Short mmCIF file of C-alpha atoms and ligand atoms in Angstrom, two decimals:
data_model
loop_
_atom_site.label_atom_id
_atom_site.label_comp_id
_atom_site.label_asym_id
_atom_site.label_seq_id
_atom_site.Cartn_x
_atom_site.Cartn_y
_atom_site.Cartn_z
CA MET A 1 53.10 126.23 326.86
CA SER A 2 55.02 128.27 329.42
CA GLU A 3 57.01 131.49 329.46
CA PHE A 4 59.59 129.88 331.76
CA PHE A 5 62.97 129.13 330.12
CA PHE A 6 63.50 125.59 331.41
CA ARG A 7 66.93 123.94 331.40
CA ASN A 8 65.60 121.64 328.69
CA LEU A 9 62.63 122.99 326.74
CA LYS A 10 61.70 119.45 325.62
CA LYS A 11 61.33 118.20 329.19
CA THR A 12 58.60 118.70 331.76
CA TYR A 13 59.49 119.39 335.36
CA PRO A 14 57.26 118.95 338.40
CA THR A 15 56.39 122.16 340.23
CA VAL A 16 57.77 122.18 343.74
CA ALA A 17 55.24 122.95 346.46
CA SER A 18 56.95 122.45 349.81
CA ALA A 19 59.82 120.71 351.57
CA LYS A 20 60.63 119.52 355.08
CA GLY A 21 63.70 117.65 356.27
CA VAL A 22 64.89 115.34 353.47
CA ARG A 23 61.59 115.35 351.59
CA ILE A 24 60.34 117.59 348.78
CA THR A 25 56.69 117.58 347.65
CA ASP A 26 55.36 118.74 344.28
CA THR A 27 52.05 120.38 343.47
CA GLN A 28 50.59 116.99 342.45
CA GLY A 29 51.19 115.79 346.00
CA LYS A 30 54.07 113.46 345.11
CA THR A 31 56.89 113.36 347.69
CA TYR A 32 60.56 112.69 346.90
CA LEU A 33 63.40 111.67 349.21
CA ASP A 34 66.19 114.13 348.41
CA ALA A 35 69.21 111.82 348.23
CA CYS A 36 71.45 114.44 346.60
CA SER A 37 70.54 117.64 348.49
CA GLY A 38 69.42 119.18 345.18
CA ALA A 39 72.82 119.54 343.55
CA VAL A 40 74.73 118.83 346.79
CA VAL A 41 73.47 122.10 348.26
CA ALA A 42 70.72 121.50 350.85
CA ASN A 43 73.20 120.04 353.37
CA LEU A 44 70.90 120.70 356.33
CA GLY A 45 67.67 119.52 354.74
CA HIS A 46 64.66 121.74 354.30
CA GLY A 47 62.72 123.95 356.68
CA VAL A 48 65.27 124.50 359.46
CA ALA A 49 63.48 127.03 361.68
CA GLU A 50 66.62 128.75 363.05
CA ILE A 51 67.83 129.60 359.55
CA ASN A 52 64.43 130.86 358.41
CA GLU A 53 64.21 133.03 361.54
CA ALA A 54 67.68 134.48 360.95
CA ILE A 55 66.64 135.40 357.39
CA ASN A 56 63.43 137.05 358.62
CA ASP A 57 65.27 138.94 361.38
CA GLN A 58 67.77 140.29 358.84
CA LEU A 59 64.95 141.30 356.46
CA LYS A 60 63.31 143.25 359.27
CA LYS A 61 66.60 145.12 359.95
CA VAL A 62 67.89 145.77 356.42
CA ALA A 63 67.55 143.73 353.23
CA PHE A 64 70.25 145.38 351.13
CA ALA A 65 73.22 147.69 351.48
CA HIS A 66 75.88 148.03 348.80
CA THR A 67 79.46 146.95 349.60
CA THR A 68 80.91 150.22 348.22
CA GLN A 69 79.06 151.95 351.08
CA PHE A 70 78.46 149.49 353.94
CA VAL A 71 79.32 146.18 355.49
CA SER A 72 76.68 144.26 357.47
CA GLU A 73 77.08 142.72 360.92
CA ALA A 74 76.07 139.37 359.41
CA GLY A 75 78.86 139.68 356.82
CA LEU A 76 81.47 140.51 359.47
CA SER A 77 80.38 137.64 361.73
CA LEU A 78 80.22 135.11 358.91
CA ALA A 79 83.71 136.08 357.70
CA LYS A 80 85.08 135.54 361.23
CA LYS A 81 83.29 132.21 361.56
CA VAL A 82 84.43 130.65 358.27
CA VAL A 83 87.98 131.94 358.56
CA GLU A 84 88.17 130.39 362.05
CA LEU A 85 87.50 126.99 360.47
CA THR A 86 90.51 127.18 358.11
CA PRO A 87 93.87 125.59 358.95
CA PRO A 88 96.24 127.60 361.21
CA ALA A 89 98.82 128.82 358.69
CA PHE A 90 96.07 129.83 356.25
CA ARG A 91 93.99 131.57 358.91
CA THR A 92 96.40 134.21 360.24
CA GLY A 93 95.48 137.41 358.38
CA ALA A 94 92.96 135.60 356.13
CA ARG A 95 89.78 137.31 354.88
CA ALA A 96 86.50 136.21 353.28
CA TYR A 97 84.91 137.81 350.21
CA PHE A 98 81.21 136.94 349.66
CA MET A 99 79.15 136.59 346.49
CA SER A 100 76.05 134.75 345.29
CA GLY A 101 77.18 131.45 343.73
CA GLY A 102 79.99 129.00 343.06
CA SER A 103 80.76 130.23 339.53
CA GLU A 104 81.16 133.76 340.86
CA ALA A 105 83.40 132.35 343.59
CA VAL A 106 85.67 130.67 341.06
CA GLU A 107 85.82 133.85 338.95
CA THR A 108 86.71 135.76 342.12
CA ALA A 109 89.35 133.22 343.17
CA ILE A 110 91.09 133.40 339.79
CA LYS A 111 90.93 137.22 339.79
CA MET A 112 92.23 137.28 343.37
CA ALA A 113 95.21 135.15 342.29
CA ARG A 114 95.85 137.45 339.34
CA SER A 115 95.53 140.61 341.48
CA TYR A 116 97.91 139.11 344.06
CA PHE A 117 100.63 138.92 341.42
CA VAL A 118 99.80 142.33 339.96
CA HIS A 119 100.14 143.85 343.46
CA ARG A 120 103.49 142.10 343.82
CA GLY A 121 104.75 143.47 340.50
CA GLU A 122 104.62 140.11 338.69
CA SER A 123 101.96 141.00 336.13
CA GLN A 124 103.34 138.62 333.50
CA ARG A 125 101.74 135.75 335.47
CA THR A 126 98.47 134.99 333.69
CA ILE A 127 98.09 131.19 333.35
CA CYS A 128 95.76 129.26 335.64
CA PHE A 129 96.10 125.50 335.22
CA SER A 130 93.19 123.21 336.00
CA ARG A 131 92.26 119.59 335.27
CA TRP A 132 90.20 117.65 332.79
CA GLN A 133 87.06 116.01 334.26
CA SER A 134 86.58 118.96 336.60
CA TYR A 135 83.70 121.37 337.11
CA HIS A 136 84.31 124.93 338.23
CA GLY A 137 81.19 126.72 337.02
CA SER A 138 79.33 128.07 334.03
CA THR A 139 80.57 131.66 333.62
CA PHE A 140 83.35 132.21 331.08
CA GLY A 141 86.34 132.22 333.43
CA ALA A 142 85.04 129.29 335.47
CA LEU A 143 84.02 127.39 332.33
CA SER A 144 87.48 127.99 330.84
CA ALA A 145 88.93 126.24 333.91
CA THR A 146 86.29 123.47 333.74
CA GLY A 147 87.43 120.21 332.17
CA HIS A 148 84.13 118.64 331.10
CA PRO A 149 84.05 118.61 327.27
CA ALA A 150 80.25 118.50 326.87
CA ARG A 151 79.70 121.48 329.16
CA ARG A 152 82.44 123.42 327.33
CA LYS A 153 81.64 122.40 323.75
CA PRO A 154 79.17 125.09 322.56
CA TYR A 155 81.31 127.84 324.08
CA VAL A 156 84.86 126.71 323.26
CA PRO A 157 85.45 129.55 320.74
CA LEU A 158 84.65 132.04 323.52
CA LEU A 159 86.84 130.44 326.21
CA ARG A 160 90.49 130.91 327.12
CA ALA A 161 92.90 128.40 325.56
CA PRO A 162 92.78 125.12 327.52
CA SER A 163 95.37 124.82 330.31
CA HIS A 164 94.35 121.42 331.66
CA ILE A 165 96.23 118.45 333.07
CA SER A 166 94.85 114.99 333.97
CA ALA A 167 92.78 114.36 337.09
CA ASP A 168 93.89 111.72 339.60
CA TYR A 169 91.07 109.33 338.68
CA ARG A 170 91.96 106.21 340.67
CA TYR A 171 89.32 103.86 339.21
CA ARG A 172 90.70 104.30 335.70
CA CYS A 173 94.39 104.70 336.51
CA LYS A 174 96.57 104.79 333.38
CA CYS A 175 98.58 101.82 334.76
CA GLY A 176 95.55 99.66 333.90
CA PHE A 177 94.99 98.35 337.43
CA SER A 178 91.80 96.23 337.66
CA PRO A 179 89.16 95.56 338.89
CA GLY A 180 89.02 98.22 341.68
CA PRO A 181 90.68 101.61 342.05
CA CYS A 182 94.51 101.76 341.88
CA LEU A 183 95.95 102.87 345.25
CA LYS A 184 99.61 103.14 344.28
CA ASP A 185 101.25 106.39 345.44
CA GLU A 186 103.61 106.40 342.45
CA CYS A 187 100.64 106.57 340.06
CA SER A 188 99.17 109.60 341.89
CA ILE A 189 102.57 111.26 341.94
CA ALA A 190 102.99 110.67 338.20
CA VAL A 191 99.63 112.39 337.57
CA ALA A 192 100.58 115.31 339.85
CA ASP A 193 103.89 115.66 338.03
CA GLU A 194 101.97 116.61 334.88
CA LEU A 195 101.56 119.98 336.58
CA GLU A 196 105.31 120.48 336.78
CA SER A 197 105.75 119.62 333.09
CA ALA A 198 102.95 122.02 332.14
CA ILE A 199 104.55 124.80 334.23
CA ILE A 200 107.98 124.24 332.71
CA PHE A 201 106.63 124.20 329.13
CA SER A 202 104.69 127.43 329.73
CA GLY A 203 107.55 129.18 331.53
CA PRO A 204 107.16 129.21 335.33
CA GLU A 205 107.26 133.03 335.35
CA ASN A 206 103.97 133.06 333.37
CA VAL A 207 101.95 130.81 335.68
CA MET A 208 99.83 132.24 338.51
CA ALA A 209 97.66 129.40 339.86
CA PHE A 210 96.41 125.84 339.83
CA ILE A 211 92.76 125.19 340.67
CA ALA A 212 91.33 121.80 341.68
CA GLU A 213 88.42 120.24 343.55
CA PRO A 214 89.79 118.20 346.50
CA VAL A 215 87.21 115.50 345.71
CA VAL A 216 85.87 115.94 342.16
CA GLY A 217 82.12 116.45 342.22
CA ALA A 218 79.55 116.51 339.44
CA THR A 219 81.91 115.73 336.55
CA LEU A 220 83.74 112.71 338.00
CA GLY A 221 81.29 111.45 340.61
CA ALA A 222 83.01 111.96 343.97
CA ALA A 223 86.42 110.77 342.76
CA VAL A 224 88.90 110.93 345.65
CA PRO A 225 92.56 111.35 344.62
CA GLY A 226 95.34 109.15 345.98
CA ARG A 227 96.78 110.16 349.35
CA ALA A 228 100.09 111.31 347.76
CA TYR A 229 98.49 113.51 345.11
CA PHE A 230 97.84 116.88 346.73
CA SER A 231 101.02 117.00 348.79
CA ARG A 232 102.98 116.61 345.55
CA ILE A 233 100.83 119.34 343.94
CA ARG A 234 101.53 121.61 346.94
CA ASP A 235 105.28 121.00 346.61
CA ILE A 236 105.19 121.85 342.90
CA CYS A 237 103.21 125.06 343.55
CA ASN A 238 105.70 126.06 346.26
CA LYS A 239 108.67 125.33 344.01
CA TYR A 240 107.44 127.74 341.32
CA GLY A 241 105.71 130.31 343.57
CA ILE A 242 102.26 129.41 342.20
CA LEU A 243 99.02 129.79 344.16
CA LEU A 244 96.96 126.68 344.90
CA ILE A 245 93.21 127.36 344.68
CA ALA A 246 90.98 124.74 346.32
CA ASP A 247 87.55 124.74 344.69
CA GLU A 248 85.57 123.63 347.75
CA VAL A 249 82.23 124.83 346.39
CA MET A 250 80.87 121.30 346.77
CA THR A 251 83.23 119.80 349.36
CA GLY A 252 83.45 122.73 351.80
CA LEU A 253 81.93 122.97 355.27
CA GLY A 254 81.38 119.33 356.09
CA ARG A 255 80.25 117.45 352.99
CA THR A 256 83.31 115.14 353.10
CA GLY A 257 83.35 114.84 356.91
CA ALA A 258 85.92 117.63 357.37
CA ALA A 259 85.56 121.42 357.39
CA PHE A 260 87.39 121.45 354.04
CA GLY A 261 88.05 118.60 351.61
CA MET A 262 91.74 119.56 351.46
CA ASN A 263 92.09 118.74 355.19
CA HIS A 264 91.98 115.02 354.32
CA PHE A 265 95.29 115.40 352.51
CA GLY A 266 97.02 117.59 355.11
CA VAL A 267 97.46 120.31 352.49
CA GLU A 268 96.78 124.03 352.91
CA PRO A 269 95.75 125.90 349.78
CA ASP A 270 96.31 129.64 349.26
CA ILE A 271 92.76 130.45 348.21
CA ILE A 272 89.53 128.55 349.00
CA ALA A 273 86.27 128.87 347.03
CA LEU A 274 83.09 127.97 348.92
CA GLY A 275 79.42 127.91 347.91
CA LYS A 276 76.53 125.48 347.92
CA GLY A 277 76.46 124.15 351.52
CA MET A 278 77.56 127.40 353.16
CA ALA A 279 74.00 128.76 353.26
CA ALA A 280 72.67 125.25 352.48
CA GLY A 281 70.32 126.60 349.79
CA TYR A 282 68.45 128.94 352.15
CA GLN A 283 69.83 131.91 350.19
CA PRO A 284 72.25 132.24 347.25
CA LEU A 285 75.69 132.56 348.88
CA ALA A 286 79.32 131.72 348.11
CA ALA A 287 82.71 132.92 349.34
CA VAL A 288 86.37 133.14 348.52
CA LEU A 289 88.80 132.91 351.40
CA GLY A 290 92.21 134.45 350.79
CA SER A 291 94.95 133.15 353.08
CA GLY A 292 96.94 135.60 355.18
CA ARG A 293 99.78 135.45 352.65
CA VAL A 294 97.48 136.40 349.77
CA VAL A 295 95.68 139.16 351.68
CA LYS A 296 99.03 140.67 352.76
CA ALA A 297 99.94 141.41 349.13
CA PHE A 298 96.79 143.55 348.84
CA GLU A 299 97.37 145.23 352.21
CA GLU A 300 100.99 146.07 351.36
CA SER A 301 99.98 147.52 347.99
CA SER A 302 96.94 149.76 347.27
CA GLY A 303 94.57 147.59 349.32
CA VAL A 304 92.16 147.53 346.35
CA PHE A 305 90.69 144.37 344.86
CA GLU A 306 89.40 145.63 341.50
CA HIS A 307 86.32 143.41 341.49
CA GLY A 308 82.78 143.17 342.85
CA PHE A 309 79.17 142.25 342.23
CA THR A 310 76.03 144.23 343.08
CA TYR A 311 75.02 141.40 345.39
CA SER A 312 78.44 140.86 346.98
CA ALA A 313 78.00 140.05 350.69
CA HIS A 314 74.22 140.48 350.49
CA PRO A 315 73.11 140.95 354.13
CA VAL A 316 70.24 138.42 353.95
CA SER A 317 72.47 135.80 352.31
CA CYS A 318 75.17 136.39 354.93
CA ALA A 319 72.57 136.05 357.71
CA ALA A 320 71.44 132.73 356.19
CA GLY A 321 75.07 131.59 355.90
CA LEU A 322 75.82 132.55 359.48
CA ALA A 323 72.78 130.66 360.77
CA ALA A 324 73.62 127.62 358.59
CA VAL A 325 77.26 127.48 359.73
CA ASP A 326 76.13 127.97 363.36
CA TYR A 327 73.69 125.07 362.92
CA VAL A 328 76.46 122.81 361.54
CA LEU A 329 78.74 123.68 364.47
CA LYS A 330 76.07 123.53 367.18
CA HIS A 331 75.02 120.02 366.10
CA ASP A 332 78.59 118.77 365.43
CA LEU A 333 77.47 117.85 361.94
CA ILE A 334 80.97 117.75 360.43
CA GLU A 335 82.13 115.22 363.03
CA ARG A 336 78.86 113.31 362.70
CA VAL A 337 79.23 112.99 358.93
CA ALA A 338 82.78 111.67 359.44
CA ALA A 339 81.57 109.19 362.07
CA ARG A 340 78.74 107.94 359.83
CA GLU A 341 80.80 107.65 356.63
CA SER A 342 81.63 103.95 356.90
CA ALA A 343 78.04 102.89 357.72
CA PHE A 344 76.82 105.05 354.81
CA PHE A 345 79.21 103.32 352.38
CA GLN A 346 78.43 99.89 353.83
CA ARG A 347 74.73 100.41 353.20
CA ALA A 348 75.56 101.23 349.56
CA GLU A 349 77.15 97.81 349.00
CA VAL A 350 73.67 96.43 348.38
CA LEU A 351 73.83 98.22 345.01
CA LEU A 352 76.65 95.98 343.78
CA SER A 353 74.25 93.05 343.30
CA SER A 354 72.42 95.00 340.57
CA GLY A 355 75.26 93.94 338.25
CA ILE A 356 75.76 97.39 336.69
CA VAL A 357 77.81 99.15 339.39
CA GLY A 358 81.58 99.18 338.80
CA ASP A 359 82.74 101.54 341.52
CA ILE A 360 81.32 103.17 344.63
CA ARG A 361 83.60 105.96 345.84
CA GLY A 362 83.67 109.18 347.80
CA LYS A 363 84.18 110.70 351.21
CA GLY A 364 81.81 111.57 354.05
CA PHE A 365 78.29 112.00 352.67
CA MET A 366 79.54 112.53 349.10
CA MET A 367 79.22 109.31 347.11
CA GLY A 368 79.69 108.56 343.41
CA ILE A 369 78.37 105.37 341.80
CA GLU A 370 79.91 104.55 338.41
CA PHE A 371 78.06 102.23 336.03
CA VAL A 372 79.95 99.71 333.89
CA LYS A 373 79.00 97.04 331.41
CA ASN A 374 82.02 94.85 332.25
CA PHE A 375 83.70 94.76 335.68
CA ASP A 376 87.07 93.40 334.56
CA SER A 377 87.62 95.60 331.54
CA LYS A 378 85.64 98.49 333.13
CA GLU A 379 83.96 98.97 329.75
CA PRO A 380 81.26 101.61 330.16
CA PHE A 381 77.73 101.38 328.79
CA ALA A 382 77.24 102.97 325.35
CA ALA A 383 77.04 106.73 325.78
CA ASP A 384 73.83 107.04 323.75
CA LEU A 385 72.08 104.69 326.16
CA ARG A 386 72.36 107.51 328.75
CA ILE A 387 72.15 105.08 331.64
CA SER A 388 72.72 107.73 334.30
CA GLN A 389 69.65 109.59 332.99
CA ILE A 390 67.61 106.37 332.92
CA VAL A 391 68.59 105.69 336.54
CA SER A 392 67.78 109.22 337.63
CA GLN A 393 64.37 109.17 335.90
CA GLU A 394 63.50 105.74 337.28
CA ALA A 395 64.56 106.95 340.75
CA MET A 396 62.36 110.02 340.41
CA LYS A 397 59.44 107.80 339.39
CA ASN A 398 60.07 105.92 342.64
CA GLY A 399 60.20 109.11 344.72
CA LEU A 400 63.98 109.39 345.00
CA LEU A 401 66.24 112.22 343.80
CA VAL A 402 69.81 111.40 342.69
CA TYR A 403 72.33 113.52 340.74
CA PRO A 404 73.34 112.04 337.33
CA GLY A 405 76.53 112.76 335.35
CA SER A 406 78.07 111.49 332.12
CA GLY A 407 80.90 111.90 329.61
CA PHE A 408 83.67 111.92 332.19
CA ILE A 409 85.92 109.13 330.87
CA ASP A 410 86.82 110.74 327.56
CA GLY A 411 84.31 113.52 327.03
CA VAL A 412 81.67 111.13 325.66
CA ASN A 413 81.61 107.89 327.65
CA GLY A 414 81.14 107.30 331.36
CA ASP A 415 78.01 107.37 333.52
CA HIS A 416 77.58 107.89 337.23
CA ILE A 417 75.12 109.17 339.79
CA MET A 418 75.91 111.02 342.97
CA VAL A 419 74.25 110.24 346.29
CA ALA A 420 74.81 113.07 348.77
CA PRO A 421 71.95 113.38 351.25
CA PRO A 422 71.62 116.17 353.83
CA PHE A 423 73.88 115.75 356.90
CA THR A 424 70.71 115.57 358.98
CA THR A 425 69.36 112.44 357.22
CA THR A 426 68.51 109.80 359.83
CA ASP A 427 69.78 106.20 359.72
CA ASP A 428 66.28 105.02 358.81
CA GLU A 429 66.13 107.48 355.93
CA ILE A 430 69.55 106.27 354.72
CA SER A 431 68.23 102.69 354.76
CA GLU A 432 65.13 103.77 352.88
CA LEU A 433 67.29 105.62 350.33
CA PHE A 434 69.40 102.56 349.50
CA GLU A 435 66.39 100.23 349.48
CA ILE A 436 64.70 102.38 346.82
CA LEU A 437 67.92 102.88 344.87
CA SER A 438 68.67 99.16 344.92
CA ARG A 439 65.22 98.40 343.44
CA VAL A 440 65.72 101.13 340.84
CA LEU A 441 69.10 99.72 339.74
CA VAL A 442 67.71 96.18 339.46
CA THR A 443 64.89 97.51 337.23
CA VAL A 444 67.34 99.49 335.07
CA ALA A 445 69.75 96.52 334.85
CA LYS A 446 66.94 94.39 333.40
CA GLN A 447 66.28 97.08 330.78
CA VAL A 448 69.88 97.55 329.66
CA ARG A 449 71.35 94.04 329.93
C1 LIG B 1 83.22 122.34 342.50
C2 LIG B 1 82.27 123.34 341.93
N1 LIG B 1 82.70 124.55 341.60
C3 LIG B 1 81.88 125.50 341.10
C4 LIG B 1 80.54 125.23 340.91
C5 LIG B 1 79.63 126.29 340.35
O1 LIG B 1 78.74 126.71 341.32
P1 LIG B 1 77.35 127.43 340.95
O2 LIG B 1 76.52 126.42 340.20
O3 LIG B 1 76.78 127.79 342.29
O4 LIG B 1 77.67 128.62 340.12
C6 LIG B 1 80.04 123.96 341.24
C7 LIG B 1 78.62 123.62 341.00
O5 LIG B 1 78.24 122.50 340.87
C8 LIG B 1 80.92 123.00 341.77
O6 LIG B 1 80.51 121.77 342.10
#
């Protein structure tokens, strides 16, 4: 019996004791290789001395100052640093707004889009479109945008009316392409064009934004859209004067081998939400970057963004973020993830022989592994089998942490795991990771076949 409100009160969780590099140890002395950086957060591994020192230094100076009264040097420096990483047209006049987590970042991004239009005298614009099979967070605004039926289900009566279009899910393209992912540009363009239809049906004058993850994370297992998808989306947003919000909470700051996931598609959003990897789990930290164009609307009006959290731009979190981003830049980790992507995916091919893997996809160090019962028809395993949970539990038994997901095909069916190790994982550790995972999948395949 415990007083702690666990995520699942019927489940027992090991108590974490310590962590170093890619390994986490519990109080029973069992060590796990962290193949998913927690929930794709601990991008730099555990126990990086420079980041811990930066946190301690900030604590010695000042732990807290409220943003209605002060700004911290760490906050100013971090804003400069992350804005400098954005693409040129976005960057000029851009600003960063800090908060504690990804859900808060998505709330802030949507409110920033709304405030932009209010400042411009277009207050009839209220609709924010998003996509099915997406995850944008667990607070009401972010959950309203989220397109994962199971995560939404208990709260649907409390959410905004759904404003979702399809995701560009290449492995299960509507054209029926088999056995691999469909790579036809016309299919991606057809999916993107759903946005234009949705805008027209709603009245373009009522629409303010479209939010999407550049590479879909937890709810579609690192699904990368076709190369034509986001440029078409950008064109549609431009045509109707709608803001494009890139939810880069998972993809931002190097996870996909680029500073931002959107860079892979040569597309500049208007607003970027960041989280997870920015402070790499050393402190709770997230950010919303408003492009110069968005910020200008505030500057030319009252200058006020009617919004804020008590812990906005917390000095210790900003100090951790600054040290984490400095660490990424100093060690060229974004370039190194890009350079190691193909070897990382090659190593994963060993998993195909388990006979239950239908698709291995992703970008950089962000990999999704989708399980199927039949390769040709892509028939998934029965949902109540919960194969992604079986895999994750078997992996944990074998000292390996992976990130499971389910229900992404139609709200009920579909199982995957994500493999997203810290950027600092060595080649030997990557080999070890796939050796363990391969054994785990063979064991699970025997159980479920
Ligand atoms: C793309 C994306 N957006 C938003 C969130 C929500 O972030 P948080 O859990 O920090 O509130 C997540 C978390 O998984 C995410 O992956």
